[in-house]
Coordinates of C-alpha atoms in Angstrom, one line a residue:
Chain A
X25 CA 112.2 173.8 180.3
X26 CA 109.3 176.0 179.6
X27 CA 108.0 173.4 177.1
X28 CA 108.0 170.5 179.6
X29 CA 106.5 172.7 182.4
X30 CA 103.6 173.5 180.1
X31 CA 103.2 169.9 179.1
X32 CA 103.1 168.8 182.8
X33 CA 100.6 171.5 183.5
X34 CA 98.4 170.4 180.7
X35 CA 98.6 166.8 181.7
X36 CA 97.6 167.6 185.3
X37 CA 94.7 169.7 184.1
X38 CA 93.4 167.6 181.3
X39 CA 94.6 164.0 181.9
X40 CA 91.0 162.9 182.0
X41 CA 90.4 164.2 178.5
X42 CA 93.5 162.5 177.2
X43 CA 92.6 159.2 178.8
X44 CA 89.0 159.4 177.6
X45 CA 90.4 160.0 174.1
X46 CA 92.7 157.0 174.4
X47 CA 89.8 154.9 175.6
X48 CA 87.8 155.9 172.6
X49 CA 90.7 155.2 170.3
X50 CA 91.2 151.7 171.7
X51 CA 87.5 151.1 171.6
X52 CA 87.2 152.1 168.0
X53 CA 90.3 150.1 167.1
X54 CA 89.1 146.9 168.8
X55 CA 85.6 147.1 167.4
X56 CA 87.0 147.7 163.9
X57 CA 89.4 144.8 164.1
X58 CA 86.7 142.5 165.5
X59 CA 84.1 143.4 162.9
X60 CA 86.6 143.4 160.0
X61 CA 88.0 140.1 161.0
X62 CA 84.6 138.6 160.5
X63 CA 83.9 140.4 157.2
X64 CA 87.5 140.1 156.0
X65 CA 87.4 136.3 156.5
X66 CA 84.2 136.0 154.6
X67 CA 85.7 138.2 151.9
X68 CA 88.8 136.0 151.8
X69 CA 86.7 132.9 151.3
X70 CA 84.9 134.7 148.5
X71 CA 88.2 135.5 147.0
X72 CA 89.2 131.9 147.1
X73 CA 85.8 130.5 145.9
X74 CA 85.8 128.7 142.6
X75 CA 82.1 128.8 142.2
X76 CA 81.0 130.4 138.9
X77 CA 79.7 130.2 135.5
X78 CA 82.3 129.1 133.0
X79 CA 85.4 131.2 133.7
X80 CA 83.5 134.0 135.4
X81 CA 83.6 133.7 139.2
X82 CA 81.3 136.4 140.6
X83 CA 82.1 136.0 144.3
X84 CA 85.8 136.1 143.6
X85 CA 85.3 139.2 141.3
X86 CA 83.3 141.1 143.8
X87 CA 85.9 140.5 146.5
X88 CA 88.8 141.4 144.2
X89 CA 87.2 144.7 143.1
X90 CA 86.4 145.6 146.6
X91 CA 89.9 145.0 147.9
X92 CA 91.5 146.9 145.0
X93 CA 89.1 149.9 145.3
X94 CA 89.6 150.2 149.1
X95 CA 93.3 149.8 148.9
X96 CA 93.6 152.2 146.0
X97 CA 91.8 155.1 147.7
X98 CA 92.9 157.1 150.8
X99 CA 91.3 156.3 154.1
X100 CA 90.5 160.0 154.7
X101 CA 88.5 160.0 151.5
X102 CA 86.6 156.9 152.6
X103 CA 85.8 158.6 155.9
X104 CA 84.4 161.6 154.2
X105 CA 82.5 159.4 151.7
X106 CA 80.7 157.3 154.4
X107 CA 80.3 160.3 156.7
X108 CA 78.2 162.1 154.1
X109 CA 76.9 159.3 152.1
X110 CA 75.4 157.0 154.8
X111 CA 73.0 159.6 156.4
X112 CA 72.0 160.8 152.9
X113 CA 71.4 157.4 151.3
X114 CA 70.2 155.5 154.4
X115 CA 68.4 158.1 156.4
X116 CA 66.1 155.6 158.1
X117 CA 69.0 154.1 160.0
X118 CA 69.6 157.5 161.7
X119 CA 73.3 156.7 162.1
X120 CA 75.3 158.9 164.5
X121 CA 78.6 160.5 163.4
X122 CA 80.5 157.9 165.4
X123 CA 78.7 155.0 163.7
X124 CA 79.4 156.4 160.3
X125 CA 83.1 156.8 161.0
X126 CA 83.2 153.3 162.5
X127 CA 81.6 151.8 159.4
X128 CA 84.1 153.6 157.3
X129 CA 87.0 152.2 159.4
X130 CA 85.5 148.7 159.1
X131 CA 85.0 149.0 155.4
X132 CA 88.6 150.0 155.0
X133 CA 90.0 147.4 157.4
X134 CA 88.0 144.6 155.9
X135 CA 90.0 144.9 152.7
X136 CA 93.3 144.6 154.5
X137 CA 92.1 141.7 156.7
X138 CA 90.9 139.9 153.6
X139 CA 94.4 140.0 152.2
X140 CA 95.8 139.0 155.6
X141 CA 93.6 135.9 155.8
X142 CA 94.1 135.0 152.1
X143 CA 97.9 135.3 152.4
X144 CA 97.7 133.3 155.7
X145 CA 95.9 130.5 154.0
X146 CA 98.1 130.6 150.9
X147 CA 101.2 130.4 153.0
X148 CA 100.3 126.9 154.2
X149 CA 102.3 124.4 152.2
X150 CA 100.3 123.0 149.3
X151 CA 101.6 119.5 150.3
X152 CA 99.4 119.6 153.4
X153 CA 96.3 120.0 151.3
X154 CA 97.5 117.3 148.9
X155 CA 98.2 114.9 151.7
X156 CA 94.7 115.5 153.2
X157 CA 93.0 115.1 149.8
X158 CA 94.9 112.0 149.0
X159 CA 93.5 110.4 152.2
X160 CA 90.0 111.1 150.9
X161 CA 89.1 114.2 152.9
X162 CA 87.0 116.7 150.9
X163 CA 88.0 120.3 150.5
X164 CA 86.0 121.5 153.4
X165 CA 87.3 118.9 155.8
X166 CA 90.8 119.7 154.6
X167 CA 90.3 123.4 155.2
X168 CA 88.8 122.9 158.7
X169 CA 91.1 120.3 160.1
X170 CA 94.4 120.9 158.3
X171 CA 94.8 124.3 156.6
X172 CA 93.0 126.7 158.8
X173 CA 94.6 125.6 162.1
X174 CA 98.0 126.2 160.4
X175 CA 96.9 129.4 158.7
X176 CA 95.8 130.9 162.1
X177 CA 99.5 131.0 163.1
X178 CA 100.2 133.2 160.1
X179 CA 97.0 135.3 160.5
X180 CA 97.0 136.1 164.2
X181 CA 100.2 138.1 164.4
X182 CA 99.3 140.0 161.2
X183 CA 95.8 140.8 162.6
X184 CA 97.4 142.2 165.7
X185 CA 99.6 144.4 163.5
X186 CA 96.5 145.5 161.7
X187 CA 95.1 146.5 165.0
X188 CA 98.1 148.6 165.7
X189 CA 97.7 150.3 162.3
X190 CA 94.0 151.0 162.9
X191 CA 94.8 152.5 166.3
X192 CA 96.9 155.1 164.5
X193 CA 94.5 155.5 161.6
X194 CA 91.5 156.3 163.9
X195 CA 93.3 159.6 164.4
X196 CA 91.9 160.6 161.0
X197 CA 88.4 160.3 162.5
X198 CA 89.2 163.4 164.5
X199 CA 88.2 165.3 161.3
X200 CA 84.7 164.7 162.5
X201 CA 85.3 165.2 166.2
X202 CA 84.2 161.7 167.4
X203 CA 86.0 161.9 170.7
X204 CA 89.1 159.8 170.1
X205 CA 92.6 160.8 171.1
X206 CA 93.3 163.2 168.3
X207 CA 89.9 165.0 168.8
X208 CA 91.0 165.6 172.4
X209 CA 94.1 167.3 171.1
X210 CA 92.0 169.6 169.1
X211 CA 89.7 170.3 172.0
X212 CA 92.6 171.1 174.3
X213 CA 94.2 173.2 171.7
X214 CA 91.0 175.2 171.4
X215 CA 90.9 175.8 175.1
X216 CA 94.5 176.6 175.7
X217 CA 95.8 178.0 172.4
X218 CA 98.7 175.6 172.8
X219 CA 99.7 173.3 169.9
X220 CA 103.0 171.6 170.4
X221 CA 102.7 170.6 174.0
X222 CA 99.3 168.8 173.8
X223 CA 100.4 167.3 170.4
X224 CA 103.5 165.9 172.1
X225 CA 101.5 164.4 174.9
X226 CA 99.1 162.8 172.4
X227 CA 102.1 161.5 170.3
X228 CA 103.6 160.0 173.4
X229 CA 100.4 158.2 174.3
X230 CA 100.1 156.8 170.7
X231 CA 103.7 155.7 170.8
X232 CA 103.5 154.0 174.2
X233 CA 100.3 152.1 173.3
X234 CA 101.6 150.9 169.9
X235 CA 105.0 150.1 171.3
X236 CA 103.6 147.9 174.0
X237 CA 101.2 146.3 171.6
X238 CA 104.1 145.5 169.2
X239 CA 106.1 143.9 172.0
X240 CA 103.1 141.8 173.0
X241 CA 102.6 140.7 169.4
X242 CA 106.3 139.6 169.2
X243 CA 105.8 137.6 172.4
X244 CA 102.6 136.0 171.0
X245 CA 104.5 135.0 167.9
X246 CA 107.3 133.4 169.8
X247 CA 104.8 131.6 172.0
X248 CA 102.9 130.2 169.0
X249 CA 106.1 129.0 167.4
X250 CA 107.0 127.2 170.6
X251 CA 103.5 125.7 171.0
X252 CA 104.2 122.7 168.8
X253 CA 107.0 121.7 171.2
Chain B
X5 CA 104.7 86.4 138.7
X6 CA 101.8 85.8 136.3
X7 CA 98.8 88.1 136.7
X8 CA 95.5 87.3 135.1
X9 CA 93.3 90.0 133.6
X10 CA 90.5 89.7 136.1
X11 CA 92.8 90.8 138.9
X12 CA 93.1 94.2 137.2
X13 CA 93.1 97.1 139.7
X14 CA 94.1 100.1 137.7
X15 CA 93.7 100.6 134.0
X16 CA 95.0 103.8 132.3
X17 CA 93.9 104.5 128.8
X18 CA 95.6 107.1 126.5
X19 CA 96.4 109.4 129.4
X20 CA 97.5 112.9 128.4
X21 CA 98.4 115.8 130.7
X22 CA 99.6 119.3 129.8
X23 CA 100.7 122.2 131.9
X24 CA 100.1 125.1 129.7
X25 CA 102.2 124.5 126.6
X26 CA 104.2 121.7 128.3
X27 CA 102.9 118.3 127.2
X28 CA 104.0 116.2 130.1
X29 CA 102.1 113.0 129.5
X30 CA 101.7 112.1 125.9
X31 CA 99.5 109.1 125.9
X32 CA 100.1 106.5 128.6
X33 CA 98.1 103.2 128.3
X34 CA 98.9 100.6 131.0
X35 CA 97.3 98.4 133.5
X36 CA 98.3 97.4 137.0
X37 CA 97.0 94.2 138.7
X38 CA 96.2 93.4 142.3
X39 CA 99.3 92.4 144.2
X40 CA 101.7 93.8 141.7
X41 CA 104.7 95.9 142.7
X42 CA 105.5 98.4 139.9
X43 CA 108.5 100.7 139.9
X44 CA 108.5 103.7 137.7
X45 CA 112.0 105.0 136.7
X46 CA 113.3 107.5 134.3
X47 CA 115.0 110.9 133.9
X48 CA 113.6 114.0 135.5
X49 CA 110.8 115.7 133.5
X50 CA 109.9 112.3 131.9
X51 CA 106.5 112.4 133.5
X52 CA 106.9 109.8 136.3
X53 CA 105.5 111.9 139.1
X54 CA 102.8 113.4 136.9
X55 CA 101.7 109.9 135.9
X56 CA 101.5 108.8 139.6
X57 CA 99.7 112.0 140.7
X58 CA 97.2 111.4 137.9
X59 CA 96.3 108.0 139.3
X60 CA 94.5 109.5 142.3
X61 CA 93.6 112.7 140.4
X62 CA 95.9 115.0 142.4
X63 CA 96.5 116.2 138.8
X64 CA 93.5 116.3 136.6
X65 CA 94.3 114.6 133.3
X66 CA 93.9 116.7 130.1
X67 CA 92.4 113.7 128.4
X68 CA 92.2 109.9 128.7
X69 CA 90.6 107.6 131.2
X70 CA 91.7 106.0 134.5
X71 CA 89.7 103.0 135.7
X72 CA 90.2 102.1 139.4
X73 CA 88.5 98.9 140.5
X74 CA 86.4 99.0 137.4
X75 CA 85.2 102.6 137.9
X76 CA 86.2 105.4 135.5
X77 CA 87.4 107.9 138.1
X78 CA 88.0 110.6 135.4
X79 CA 84.2 110.7 135.0
X80 CA 83.1 114.1 136.4
X81 CA 80.1 112.4 138.1
X82 CA 82.3 110.1 140.2
X83 CA 83.0 111.2 143.8
X84 CA 86.8 111.0 143.8
X85 CA 87.0 111.3 147.6
X86 CA 85.5 107.9 148.0
X87 CA 88.1 106.3 145.7
X88 CA 91.0 108.2 147.2
X89 CA 90.3 106.5 150.5
X90 CA 91.4 103.3 148.8
X91 CA 94.6 104.8 147.3
X92 CA 97.3 105.6 149.8
X93 CA 99.9 108.1 148.7
X94 CA 103.3 108.9 150.1
X95 CA 105.0 112.1 149.0
X96 CA 108.6 113.1 148.4
X97 CA 108.3 115.9 151.1
X98 CA 106.4 113.7 153.6
X99 CA 103.6 116.2 154.1
X100 CA 102.8 115.0 157.6
X101 CA 100.2 117.3 159.2
X102 CA 102.2 119.8 161.2
X103 CA 99.3 120.9 163.4
X104 CA 98.5 117.3 164.6
X105 CA 100.4 114.9 166.9
X106 CA 101.9 111.8 165.4
X107 CA 98.9 109.8 166.7
X108 CA 96.4 112.2 165.3
X109 CA 98.1 112.3 162.0
X110 CA 97.2 108.6 161.7
X111 CA 93.7 108.7 163.2
X112 CA 92.3 111.8 161.6
X113 CA 91.2 110.5 158.3
X114 CA 89.8 107.1 159.4
X115 CA 87.7 108.7 162.2
X116 CA 86.6 111.7 160.1
X117 CA 85.6 109.5 157.2
X118 CA 83.7 107.1 159.4
X119 CA 85.8 104.1 158.9
X120 CA 86.7 103.7 162.6
X121 CA 85.7 105.0 166.0
X122 CA 88.4 107.1 167.8
X123 CA 89.1 104.1 170.1
X124 CA 89.6 101.7 167.3
X125 CA 91.7 104.2 165.4
X126 CA 93.9 104.8 168.5
X127 CA 94.5 101.1 168.8
X128 CA 95.4 100.8 165.2
X129 CA 97.7 103.9 165.4
X130 CA 99.6 102.2 168.2
X131 CA 100.0 99.1 166.3
X132 CA 101.1 100.8 163.1
X133 CA 103.6 103.0 164.9
X134 CA 105.1 99.9 166.6
X135 CA 105.5 98.4 163.2
X136 CA 107.7 101.3 162.0
X137 CA 109.4 101.8 165.4
X138 CA 107.8 105.1 166.3
X139 CA 105.7 104.0 169.3
X140 CA 107.4 106.5 171.7
X141 CA 106.5 109.4 169.4
X142 CA 102.7 109.1 169.5
X143 CA 102.1 112.3 171.4
X144 CA 104.8 114.4 169.8
X145 CA 104.4 116.9 167.0
X146 CA 106.1 116.1 163.7
X147 CA 108.4 119.1 164.1
X148 CA 110.4 116.9 166.5
X149 CA 110.8 114.1 164.0
X150 CA 113.7 113.5 161.6
X151 CA 113.0 113.2 157.9
X152 CA 113.1 109.4 158.0
X153 CA 110.7 109.3 160.9
X154 CA 108.4 111.7 159.1
X155 CA 108.3 109.5 156.1
X156 CA 107.7 106.4 158.1
X157 CA 104.8 108.3 159.8
X158 CA 103.5 109.3 156.4
X159 CA 103.5 105.7 155.2
X160 CA 101.5 104.4 158.2
X161 CA 99.1 107.4 157.9
X162 CA 98.3 106.2 154.5
X163 CA 98.0 102.5 155.6
X164 CA 95.5 103.5 158.3
X165 CA 92.9 104.0 155.6
X166 CA 93.5 100.3 154.6
X167 CA 94.1 101.2 151.0
X168 CA 94.0 98.7 148.0
X169 CA 97.0 100.4 146.4
X170 CA 99.9 102.4 147.7
X171 CA 101.4 105.2 145.5
X172 CA 104.9 106.3 146.4
X173 CA 106.2 109.5 144.8
X174 CA 110.0 109.5 145.2
X175 CA 109.7 108.5 148.9
X176 CA 113.4 108.8 149.6
X177 CA 114.5 111.7 147.4
X178 CA 114.3 114.3 150.1
X179 CA 116.0 112.3 152.8
X180 CA 119.5 112.5 154.2
X181 CA 121.5 109.5 152.9
X182 CA 121.7 107.8 156.3
X183 CA 117.9 107.8 156.5
X184 CA 117.1 106.2 153.1
X185 CA 117.6 102.7 154.4
X186 CA 115.1 102.8 157.2
X187 CA 112.4 104.1 154.9
X188 CA 113.2 101.5 152.2
X189 CA 113.0 98.8 154.8
X190 CA 109.5 99.8 155.8
X191 CA 108.4 99.8 152.1
X192 CA 110.0 96.4 151.6
X193 CA 108.1 95.0 154.5
X194 CA 104.9 96.5 153.1
X195 CA 105.5 95.0 149.7
X196 CA 105.9 91.6 151.3
X197 CA 102.3 91.7 152.6
X198 CA 101.1 91.6 149.0
X199 CA 99.7 95.2 148.9
X200 CA 99.6 96.6 145.3
X201 CA 102.3 99.2 145.1
X202 CA 103.5 101.8 142.5
X203 CA 106.8 103.5 143.3
X204 CA 108.4 106.3 141.5
X205 CA 112.0 106.1 142.5
X206 CA 115.6 106.9 141.8
X207 CA 116.8 104.0 143.9
X208 CA 117.6 101.5 141.1
X209 CA 118.9 98.8 143.4
X210 CA 115.7 98.9 145.4
X211 CA 113.5 99.0 142.3
X212 CA 115.3 95.9 140.9
X213 CA 114.9 94.1 144.2
X214 CA 111.3 94.6 145.1
X215 CA 109.4 95.1 141.8
X216 CA 107.5 92.6 139.6
X217 CA 107.5 95.1 136.8
X218 CA 109.5 98.2 135.9
X219 CA 108.3 101.1 133.8
X220 CA 110.9 103.3 132.2
X221 CA 109.3 106.7 131.4
X222 CA 110.8 109.2 129.1
X223 CA 109.3 112.0 127.0
X224 CA 105.8 111.5 128.5
X225 CA 105.4 107.9 127.6
X226 CA 106.3 104.5 129.0
X227 CA 109.3 103.9 126.7
X228 CA 110.1 100.5 128.0
X229 CA 108.6 98.1 130.5
X230 CA 109.2 94.6 131.7
X231 CA 110.5 92.5 134.6
X232 CA 113.4 94.0 136.5
X233 CA 115.7 91.6 134.8
X234 CA 114.5 92.6 131.4
X235 CA 114.6 96.4 131.9
X236 CA 117.8 96.5 134.0
X237 CA 119.9 93.7 132.5
X238 CA 118.6 93.6 128.9
X239 CA 117.2 96.9 128.0
X240 CA 116.0 97.1 124.4
X241 CA 115.3 100.8 124.0
X242 CA 118.4 102.9 123.4
X243 CA 117.0 105.6 125.7
X244 CA 116.7 103.1 128.6
X245 CA 120.3 102.0 128.0
X246 CA 121.5 105.6 128.0
X247 CA 119.6 106.4 131.2
X248 CA 120.8 103.3 133.0
X249 CA 124.4 103.9 131.9
X250 CA 124.2 107.3 133.6
X251 CA 122.7 106.1 136.9
X252 CA 124.3 102.7 137.4
X253 CA 128.0 103.0 137.9

């Protein structure tokens, strides 16, 4: 009982901090997903490009290496890397800590979104492309009018799932005290010398948010499947 | 039916196609004239579908030439998209556009490629759908259609481009048996209009009935060809005889 009483007390006293943290977490997550959707889509198109010299396709190669490197290294390492590298290599940008962390998150997420978009396009039946090409549509027209509209149905739910994953991954940004939910836990821990109670509150908030989001995604998916009547 | 050389529509010269180590087409040389109805029969893996798919370059030939209306379309400088507009294709698995309504399936290509205005295309779509008994489906999505209906839609979608030749790649093989008839009926009506047609099919009775010529493909070559009567009733090649004895019972 003692445990819950402390939790309640903490909430009453610091709810503003918790909610501020949540706001920051969602803000970071949303910004990351939006930016990485743009860059990830470009990356996916690079990955699919056939342009090249002989058998060497530079755009494809760059994208492939990027995806492999980012997926093959821990996100925490990437955060450290950009946090220290960016101000040192690009001092004229005068990036804030938050901006460095956000860039790191985007760089990470772009690799995953690239794969989501690529898989979404690839999952569209090859016959759809063949039918369009057999009518005389060129590859761009086929992509825009036939493949992408169908790929979006595969991509959108996966993107939402990526958002849920990012919301949780931003907690790693607390290493640099950028003010998201996990940072607030550390702050409150510093003030009150309590660990488990604020941690549980933060955990509950994370869970509630991701749970609700997951349910919304499931709804979205069902809606989209029904949309073609 | 006698066909003179100047009515030649498609000429295939020493066509080869390999998929890796698999040499699927091993030198096909043949010509198809305007107004002809050609059926391509033969065992699975004999190269029938690959041959057909090479005609509009859905498969890129490994070597050889394909002349369509006098142009060598295997030439890299040729814009194949222009020629594909004149070659309608119908697939085994229908491949109707799932993201478009039945009407839009038909009008997309003619409008996008500047052959027709949307209004003209809409009128034509109505007309074509009426012809194949799908008028009431114009605003529905293909998901709601049966296999036979999808294939009929796929046929009129190709016709909307007013092609000079229709290529059918096993159009009834993926259909439930009770739907084969309705699709064959549509093809039969089409053939009557004099449109040049190449059909890869396993429907021997149908091939016999509608074709002017029959190709029997086996081992990557046209092993035997002739009128339906010659190929079906008096086959010369032992492989043709063996194949027919297995499928005609």
